CSV table of C-alpha atoms and ligand atoms in Angstrom, one decimal:
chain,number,residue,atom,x,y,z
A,1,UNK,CA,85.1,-196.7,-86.9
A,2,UNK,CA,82.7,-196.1,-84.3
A,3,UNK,CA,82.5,-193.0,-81.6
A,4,UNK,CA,80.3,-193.8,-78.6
A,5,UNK,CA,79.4,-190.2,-77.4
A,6,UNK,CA,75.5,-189.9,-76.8
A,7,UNK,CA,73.2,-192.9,-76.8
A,8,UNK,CA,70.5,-190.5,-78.8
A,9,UNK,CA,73.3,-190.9,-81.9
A,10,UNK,CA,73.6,-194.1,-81.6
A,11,UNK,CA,70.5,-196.9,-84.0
A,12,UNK,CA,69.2,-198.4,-81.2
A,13,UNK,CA,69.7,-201.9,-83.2
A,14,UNK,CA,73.4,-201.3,-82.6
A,15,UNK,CA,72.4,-200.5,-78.5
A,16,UNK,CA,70.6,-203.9,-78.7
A,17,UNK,CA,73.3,-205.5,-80.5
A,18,UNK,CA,75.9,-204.2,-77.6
A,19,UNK,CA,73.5,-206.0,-74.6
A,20,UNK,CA,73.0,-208.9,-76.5
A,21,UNK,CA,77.2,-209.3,-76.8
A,22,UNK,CA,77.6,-208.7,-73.2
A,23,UNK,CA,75.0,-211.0,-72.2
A,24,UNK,CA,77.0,-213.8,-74.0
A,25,UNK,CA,79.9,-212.7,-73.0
A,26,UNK,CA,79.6,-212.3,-69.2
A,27,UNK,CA,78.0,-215.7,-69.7
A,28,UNK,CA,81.0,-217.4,-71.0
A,29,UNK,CA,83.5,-216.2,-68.2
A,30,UNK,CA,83.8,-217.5,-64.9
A,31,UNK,CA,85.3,-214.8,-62.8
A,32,UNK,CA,83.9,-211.8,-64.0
A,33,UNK,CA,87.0,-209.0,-61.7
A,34,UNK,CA,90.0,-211.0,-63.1
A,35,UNK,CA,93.0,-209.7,-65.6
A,36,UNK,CA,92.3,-213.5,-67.3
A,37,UNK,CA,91.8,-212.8,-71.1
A,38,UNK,CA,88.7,-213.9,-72.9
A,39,UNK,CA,89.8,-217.3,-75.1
A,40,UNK,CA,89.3,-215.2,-78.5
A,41,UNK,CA,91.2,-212.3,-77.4
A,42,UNK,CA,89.5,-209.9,-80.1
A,43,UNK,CA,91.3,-207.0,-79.1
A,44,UNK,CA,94.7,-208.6,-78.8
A,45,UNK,CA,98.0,-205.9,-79.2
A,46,UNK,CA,95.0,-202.9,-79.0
A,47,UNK,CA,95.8,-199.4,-76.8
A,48,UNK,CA,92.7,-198.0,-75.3
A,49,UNK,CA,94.2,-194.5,-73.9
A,50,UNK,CA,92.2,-193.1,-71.1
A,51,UNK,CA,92.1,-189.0,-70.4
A,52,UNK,CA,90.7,-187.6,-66.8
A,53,UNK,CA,89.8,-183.8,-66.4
A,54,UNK,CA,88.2,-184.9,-63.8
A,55,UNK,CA,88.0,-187.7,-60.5
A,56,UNK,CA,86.8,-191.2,-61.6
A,57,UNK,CA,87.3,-194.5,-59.9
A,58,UNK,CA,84.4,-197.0,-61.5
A,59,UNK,CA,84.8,-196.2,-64.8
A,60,UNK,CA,88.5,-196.3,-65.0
A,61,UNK,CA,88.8,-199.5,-63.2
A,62,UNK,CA,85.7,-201.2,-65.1
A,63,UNK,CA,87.3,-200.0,-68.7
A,64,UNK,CA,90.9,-201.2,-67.6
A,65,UNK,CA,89.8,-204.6,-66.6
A,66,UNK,CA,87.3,-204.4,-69.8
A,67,UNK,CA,90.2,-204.3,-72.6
A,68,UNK,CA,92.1,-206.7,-70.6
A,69,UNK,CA,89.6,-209.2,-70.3
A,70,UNK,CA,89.7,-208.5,-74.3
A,71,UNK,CA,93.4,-209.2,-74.9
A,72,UNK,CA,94.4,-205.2,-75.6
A,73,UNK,CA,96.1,-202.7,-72.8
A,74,UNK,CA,95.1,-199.4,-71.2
A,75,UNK,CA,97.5,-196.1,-70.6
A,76,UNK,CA,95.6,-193.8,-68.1
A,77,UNK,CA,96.5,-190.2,-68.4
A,78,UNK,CA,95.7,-187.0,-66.4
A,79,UNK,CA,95.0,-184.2,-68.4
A,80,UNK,CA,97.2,-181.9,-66.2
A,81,UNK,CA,100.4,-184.0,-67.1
A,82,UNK,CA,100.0,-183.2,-70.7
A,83,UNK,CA,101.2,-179.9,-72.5
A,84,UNK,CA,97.5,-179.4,-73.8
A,85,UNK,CA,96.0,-176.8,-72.1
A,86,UNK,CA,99.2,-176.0,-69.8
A,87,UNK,CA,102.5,-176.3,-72.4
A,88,UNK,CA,101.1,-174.6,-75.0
A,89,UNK,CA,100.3,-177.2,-77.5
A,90,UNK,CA,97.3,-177.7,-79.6
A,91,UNK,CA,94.0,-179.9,-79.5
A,92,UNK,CA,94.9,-180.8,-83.1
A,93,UNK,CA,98.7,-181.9,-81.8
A,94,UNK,CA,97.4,-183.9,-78.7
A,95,UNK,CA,94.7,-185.7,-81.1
A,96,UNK,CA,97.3,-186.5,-84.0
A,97,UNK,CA,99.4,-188.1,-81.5
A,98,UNK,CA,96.5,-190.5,-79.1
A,99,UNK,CA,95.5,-191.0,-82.8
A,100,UNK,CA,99.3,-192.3,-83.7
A,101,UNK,CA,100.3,-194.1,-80.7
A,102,UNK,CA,96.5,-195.3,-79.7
A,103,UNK,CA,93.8,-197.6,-81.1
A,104,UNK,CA,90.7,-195.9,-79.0
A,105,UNK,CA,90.0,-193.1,-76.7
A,106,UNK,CA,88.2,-192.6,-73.7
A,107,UNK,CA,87.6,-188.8,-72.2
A,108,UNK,CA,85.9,-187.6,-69.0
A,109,UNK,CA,85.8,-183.9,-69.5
A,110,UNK,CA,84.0,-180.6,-68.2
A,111,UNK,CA,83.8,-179.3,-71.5
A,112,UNK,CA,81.2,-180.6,-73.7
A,113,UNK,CA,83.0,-179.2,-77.3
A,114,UNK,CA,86.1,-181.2,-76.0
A,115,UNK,CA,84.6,-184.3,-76.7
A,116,UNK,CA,83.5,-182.8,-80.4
A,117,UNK,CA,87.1,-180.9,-80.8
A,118,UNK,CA,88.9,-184.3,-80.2
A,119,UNK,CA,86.4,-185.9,-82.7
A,120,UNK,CA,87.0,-183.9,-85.2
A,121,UNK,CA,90.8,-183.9,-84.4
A,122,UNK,CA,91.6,-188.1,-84.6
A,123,UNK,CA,91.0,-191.0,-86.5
A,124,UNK,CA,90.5,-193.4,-83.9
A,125,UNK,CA,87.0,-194.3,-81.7
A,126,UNK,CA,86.3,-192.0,-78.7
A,127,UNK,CA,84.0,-193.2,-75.9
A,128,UNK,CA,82.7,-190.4,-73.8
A,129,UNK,CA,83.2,-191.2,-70.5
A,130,UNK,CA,81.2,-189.0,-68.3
A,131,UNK,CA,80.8,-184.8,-70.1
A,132,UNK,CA,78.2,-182.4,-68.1
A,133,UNK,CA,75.7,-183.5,-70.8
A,134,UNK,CA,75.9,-187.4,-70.3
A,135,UNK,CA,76.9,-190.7,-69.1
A,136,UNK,CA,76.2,-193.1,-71.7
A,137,UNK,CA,78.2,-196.0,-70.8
A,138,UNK,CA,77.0,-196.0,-67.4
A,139,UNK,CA,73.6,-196.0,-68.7
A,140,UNK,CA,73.7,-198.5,-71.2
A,141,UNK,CA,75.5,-200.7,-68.6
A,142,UNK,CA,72.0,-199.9,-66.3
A,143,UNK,CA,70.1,-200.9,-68.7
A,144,UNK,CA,71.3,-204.5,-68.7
A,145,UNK,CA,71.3,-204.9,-65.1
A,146,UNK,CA,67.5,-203.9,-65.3
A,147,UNK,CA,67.0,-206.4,-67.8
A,148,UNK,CA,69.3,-209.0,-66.0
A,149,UNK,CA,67.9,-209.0,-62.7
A,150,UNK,CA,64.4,-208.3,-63.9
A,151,UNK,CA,64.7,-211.1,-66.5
A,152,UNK,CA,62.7,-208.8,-68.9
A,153,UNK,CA,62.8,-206.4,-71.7
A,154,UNK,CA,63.3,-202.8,-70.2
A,155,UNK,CA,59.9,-202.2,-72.2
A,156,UNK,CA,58.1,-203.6,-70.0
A,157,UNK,CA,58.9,-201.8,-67.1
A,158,UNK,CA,58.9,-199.0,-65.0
A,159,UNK,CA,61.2,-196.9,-64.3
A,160,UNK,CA,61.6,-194.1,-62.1
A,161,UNK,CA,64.3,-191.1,-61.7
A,162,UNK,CA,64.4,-189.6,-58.5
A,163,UNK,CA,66.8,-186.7,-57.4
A,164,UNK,CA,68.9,-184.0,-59.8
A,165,UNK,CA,68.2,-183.8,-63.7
A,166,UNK,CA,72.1,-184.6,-64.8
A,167,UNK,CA,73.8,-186.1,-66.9
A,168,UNK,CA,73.4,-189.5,-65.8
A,169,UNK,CA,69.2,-188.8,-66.5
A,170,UNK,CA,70.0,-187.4,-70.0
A,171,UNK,CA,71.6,-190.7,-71.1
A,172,UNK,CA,68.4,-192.5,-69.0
A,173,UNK,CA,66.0,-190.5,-71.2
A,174,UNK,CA,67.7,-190.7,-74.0
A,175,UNK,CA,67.7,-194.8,-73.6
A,176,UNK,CA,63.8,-194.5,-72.9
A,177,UNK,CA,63.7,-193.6,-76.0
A,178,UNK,CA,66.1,-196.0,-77.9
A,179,UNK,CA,64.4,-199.1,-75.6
A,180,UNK,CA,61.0,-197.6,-75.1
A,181,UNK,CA,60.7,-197.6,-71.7
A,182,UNK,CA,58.1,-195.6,-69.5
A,183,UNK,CA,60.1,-193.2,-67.4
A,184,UNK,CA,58.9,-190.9,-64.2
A,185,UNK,CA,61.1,-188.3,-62.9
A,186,UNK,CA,60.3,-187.0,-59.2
A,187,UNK,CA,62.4,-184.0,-59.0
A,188,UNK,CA,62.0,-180.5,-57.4
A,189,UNK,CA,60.2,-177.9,-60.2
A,190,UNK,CA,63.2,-175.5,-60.5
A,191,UNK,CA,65.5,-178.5,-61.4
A,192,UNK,CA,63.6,-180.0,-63.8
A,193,UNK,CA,65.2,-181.4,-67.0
A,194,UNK,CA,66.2,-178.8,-70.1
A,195,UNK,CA,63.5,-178.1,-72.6
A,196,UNK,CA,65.6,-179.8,-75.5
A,197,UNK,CA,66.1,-183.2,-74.0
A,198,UNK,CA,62.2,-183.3,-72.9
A,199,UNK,CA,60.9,-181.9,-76.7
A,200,UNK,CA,63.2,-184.2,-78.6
A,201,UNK,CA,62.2,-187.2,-76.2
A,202,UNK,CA,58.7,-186.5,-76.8
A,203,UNK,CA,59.2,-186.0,-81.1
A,204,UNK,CA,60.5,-189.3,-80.2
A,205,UNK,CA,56.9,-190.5,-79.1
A,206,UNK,CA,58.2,-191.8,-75.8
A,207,UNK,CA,56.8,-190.9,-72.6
A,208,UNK,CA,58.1,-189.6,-69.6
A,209,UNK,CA,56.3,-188.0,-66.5
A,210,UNK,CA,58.0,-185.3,-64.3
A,211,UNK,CA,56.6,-184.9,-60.8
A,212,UNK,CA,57.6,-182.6,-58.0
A,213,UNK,CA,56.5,-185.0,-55.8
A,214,UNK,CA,58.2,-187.9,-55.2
A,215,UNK,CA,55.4,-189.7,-53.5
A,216,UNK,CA,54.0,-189.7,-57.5
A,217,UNK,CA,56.5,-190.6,-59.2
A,218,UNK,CA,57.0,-193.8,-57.6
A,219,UNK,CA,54.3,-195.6,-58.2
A,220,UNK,CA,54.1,-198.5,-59.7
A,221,UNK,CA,57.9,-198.3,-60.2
A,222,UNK,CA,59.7,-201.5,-61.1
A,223,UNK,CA,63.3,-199.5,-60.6
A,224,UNK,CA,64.4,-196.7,-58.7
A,225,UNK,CA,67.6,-194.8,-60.2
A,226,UNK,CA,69.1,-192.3,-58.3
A,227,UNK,CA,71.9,-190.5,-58.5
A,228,UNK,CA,74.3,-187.2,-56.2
A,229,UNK,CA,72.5,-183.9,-55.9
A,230,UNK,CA,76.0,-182.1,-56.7
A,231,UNK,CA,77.5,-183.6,-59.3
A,232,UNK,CA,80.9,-182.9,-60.5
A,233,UNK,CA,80.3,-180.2,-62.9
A,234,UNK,CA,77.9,-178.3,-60.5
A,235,UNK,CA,78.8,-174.8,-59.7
A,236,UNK,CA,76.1,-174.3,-57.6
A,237,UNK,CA,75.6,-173.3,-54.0
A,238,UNK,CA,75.2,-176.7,-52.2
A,239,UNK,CA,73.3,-175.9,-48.8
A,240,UNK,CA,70.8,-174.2,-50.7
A,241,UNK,CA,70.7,-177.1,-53.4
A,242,UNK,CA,70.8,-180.3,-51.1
A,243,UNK,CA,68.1,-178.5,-49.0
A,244,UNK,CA,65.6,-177.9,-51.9
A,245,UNK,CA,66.3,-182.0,-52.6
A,246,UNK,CA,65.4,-183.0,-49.0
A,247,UNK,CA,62.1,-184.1,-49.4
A,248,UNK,CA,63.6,-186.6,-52.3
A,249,UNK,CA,65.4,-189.0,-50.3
A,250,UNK,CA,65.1,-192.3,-50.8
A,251,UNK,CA,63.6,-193.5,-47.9
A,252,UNK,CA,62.4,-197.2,-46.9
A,253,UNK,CA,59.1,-195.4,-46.5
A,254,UNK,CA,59.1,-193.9,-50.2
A,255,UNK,CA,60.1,-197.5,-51.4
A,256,UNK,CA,57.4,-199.1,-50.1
A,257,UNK,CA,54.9,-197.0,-52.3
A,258,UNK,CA,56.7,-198.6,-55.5
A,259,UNK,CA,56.2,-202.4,-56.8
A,260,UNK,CA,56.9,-204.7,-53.8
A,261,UNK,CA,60.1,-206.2,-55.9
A,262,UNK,CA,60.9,-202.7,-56.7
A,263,UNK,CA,64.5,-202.6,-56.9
A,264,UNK,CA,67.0,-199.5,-56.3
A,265,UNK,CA,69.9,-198.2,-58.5
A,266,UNK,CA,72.9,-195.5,-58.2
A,267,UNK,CA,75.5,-195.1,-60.5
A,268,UNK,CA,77.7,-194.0,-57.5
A,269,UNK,CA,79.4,-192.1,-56.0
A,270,UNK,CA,76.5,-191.5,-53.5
A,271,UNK,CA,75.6,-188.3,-51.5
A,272,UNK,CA,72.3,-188.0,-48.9
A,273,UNK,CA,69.9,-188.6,-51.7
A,274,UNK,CA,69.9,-192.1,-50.3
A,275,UNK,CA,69.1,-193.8,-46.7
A,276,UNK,CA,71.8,-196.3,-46.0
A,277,UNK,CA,68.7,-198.6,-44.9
A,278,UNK,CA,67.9,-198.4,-48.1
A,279,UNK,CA,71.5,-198.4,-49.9
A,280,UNK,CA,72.1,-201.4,-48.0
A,281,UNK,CA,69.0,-203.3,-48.1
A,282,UNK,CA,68.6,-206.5,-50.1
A,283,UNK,CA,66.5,-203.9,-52.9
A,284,UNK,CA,70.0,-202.3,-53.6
A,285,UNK,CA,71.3,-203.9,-56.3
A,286,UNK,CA,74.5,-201.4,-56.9
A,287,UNK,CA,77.1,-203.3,-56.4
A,288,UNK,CA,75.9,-206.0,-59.1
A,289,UNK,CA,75.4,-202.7,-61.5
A,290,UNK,CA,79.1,-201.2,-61.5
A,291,UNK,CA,80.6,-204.7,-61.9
A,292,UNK,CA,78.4,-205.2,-64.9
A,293,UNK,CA,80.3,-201.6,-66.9
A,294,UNK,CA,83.1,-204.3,-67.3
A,295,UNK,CA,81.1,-206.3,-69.2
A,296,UNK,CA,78.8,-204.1,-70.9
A,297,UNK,CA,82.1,-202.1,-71.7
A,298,UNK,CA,83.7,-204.7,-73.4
A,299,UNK,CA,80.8,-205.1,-75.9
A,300,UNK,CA,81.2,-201.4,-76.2
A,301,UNK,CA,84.8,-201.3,-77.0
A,302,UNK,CA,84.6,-204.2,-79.6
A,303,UNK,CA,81.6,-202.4,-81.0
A,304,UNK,CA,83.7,-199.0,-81.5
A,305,UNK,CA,86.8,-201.4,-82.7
A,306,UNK,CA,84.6,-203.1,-85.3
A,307,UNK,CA,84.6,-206.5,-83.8
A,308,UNK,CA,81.6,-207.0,-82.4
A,309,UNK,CA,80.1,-210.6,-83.1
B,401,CP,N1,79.7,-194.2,-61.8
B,401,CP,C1,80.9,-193.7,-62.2
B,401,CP,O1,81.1,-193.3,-63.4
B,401,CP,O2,81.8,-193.7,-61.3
B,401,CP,P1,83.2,-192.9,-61.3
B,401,CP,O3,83.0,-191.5,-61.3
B,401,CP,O4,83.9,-193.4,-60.1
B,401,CP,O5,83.9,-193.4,-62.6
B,402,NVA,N1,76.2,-187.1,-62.0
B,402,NVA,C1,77.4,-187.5,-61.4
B,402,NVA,C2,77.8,-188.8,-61.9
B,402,NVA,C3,79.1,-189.4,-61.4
B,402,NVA,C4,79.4,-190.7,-61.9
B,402,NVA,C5,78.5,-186.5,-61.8
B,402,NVA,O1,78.6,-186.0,-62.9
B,402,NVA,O2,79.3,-186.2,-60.9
């Protein structure tokens, strides 16, 4: 049994092995947004039980289709409908239960230690689906739309973070380490990413670049990732935030100072971090990258399960 929590715990063999099963996969379908079940059905009779603390349309829509494309179901549940945390009973309780009645679970939660209470709690695979600390499967999912519309290894690019460091840019930093990719950050100085991510990125021997100019840090850039100034989990005050981030936009004007087949990507939902010139220009690929989570999420889910080929 497999958890898939933070890409930095994860060998990146296994990360590789997960691209290389999607790749075949999405390959082998026709219609990629269809209930139709994949001919081997490997999950076949499987419950993937989803849990929501907090608002989430992509990835609850990209895992449903992803275990029904693989033959198994999905229950979706709302934290606030449970007893845990309102009725009185326990973590241990809740997790016993998903553990009796489920075959995988998937949490978005506030609450960091959730994710590791749960774990510690059940006996079956949780994917972290979004925590204050990271985003992995969007991430890994970004990574093979790089590599898919690029048509080359992710090593061989770069790739440049512009706007808030969050969650979504832990799981990006921790990939440029697991794929070895060069990776800028334009953000401003008081926002920049936590000491521990940076050090253990760097013990790593990878290399990333923070600039508090965003002028900088797209240069030469191959991909733009961007991503909302307020995030979920922020409890900060938001004028004073998005007006520190203002001279981050992604503009047509800052695109132009990156590679001429630069292209831009946003893991969505999207705030004013981005021009809609530039959201919907032919550069934007972000459509093409949250239809890919179903198909890098089924490689996921069959990795957790055990069954991946
Ligand atoms: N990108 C993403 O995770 O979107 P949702 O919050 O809608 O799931
Ligand atoms: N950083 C954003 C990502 C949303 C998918 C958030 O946590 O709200």
């Amino acid at each position: 049994m497999r958890h898939f929590i933070n890409l930095k715990d994860i060998p990146k063999n296994d990360l590789r092995k997960i691209l290389k099963d999607s790749k075949k996969r999405k390959k082998s379908r026709m219609r990629f947004n269809t209930l139709v079940v994949d001919k081997d059905e490997p999950l076949k009779g499987k419950l993937l039980i989803q849990m929501f603390e907090k608002s989430s349309l992509r990835t609850r829509l990209s895992f449903y289709i992803a275990i029904k494309q693989l033959g198994g179901g999905t229950l979706t549940l709302r934290s606030n409908e449970l007893h845990l945390g309102h009725g009185g009973e326990s973590l241990a309780d809740t997790a016993k239960i998903l553990s009796t009645f489920g075959d995988g679970f998937i949490i978005r939660t506030d609450k960091e230690e959730k994710i590791t209470s749960f774990k510690n709690n059940m006996s079956i695979p949780i994917i972290n689906g979004l925590s204050p600390y990271s985003h992995p499967t969007q991430v890994l999912s970004d990574i093979f739309t790089v590599e898919e519309i690029k048509k080359k290894n992710i090593s061989k690019l770069n790739i440049t973070w512009i706007g808030d460091c969050n969650n979504v840019l832990n799981s990006l930093m921790a990939a440029s380490v697991k794929f070895d990719f060069r990776l800028n950050i334009g953000c401003p100085k008081n926002y920049y990413p936590e000491k521990k991510i940076i050090d253990w990125v760097k013990k790593n021997k990878n290399k990333i670049q923070i600039f508090n100019d965003p002028n900088k840090a797209v240069i030469n850039a191959d991909v733009i990732f961007s991503d909302k100034v307020i995030s979920l989990n922020d409890k900060v005050n938001e004028r004073k935030k998005l007006s520190q981030f203002k001279k981050f936009k992604i503009t047509q004007a800052l695109l132009k100072k990156a590679k001429k087949d630069c292209i831009f990507l946003h893991c969505l939902p999207r705030g004013h971090e981005v021009d809609e010139k530039v959201f919907l220009s032919k550069k934007s690929k972000v459509w093409q990258q949250a239809l890919n989570r179903v198909h890098v999420q089924k490689s996921i889910l069959l990795y957790c399960f055990g069954k991946l080929r």
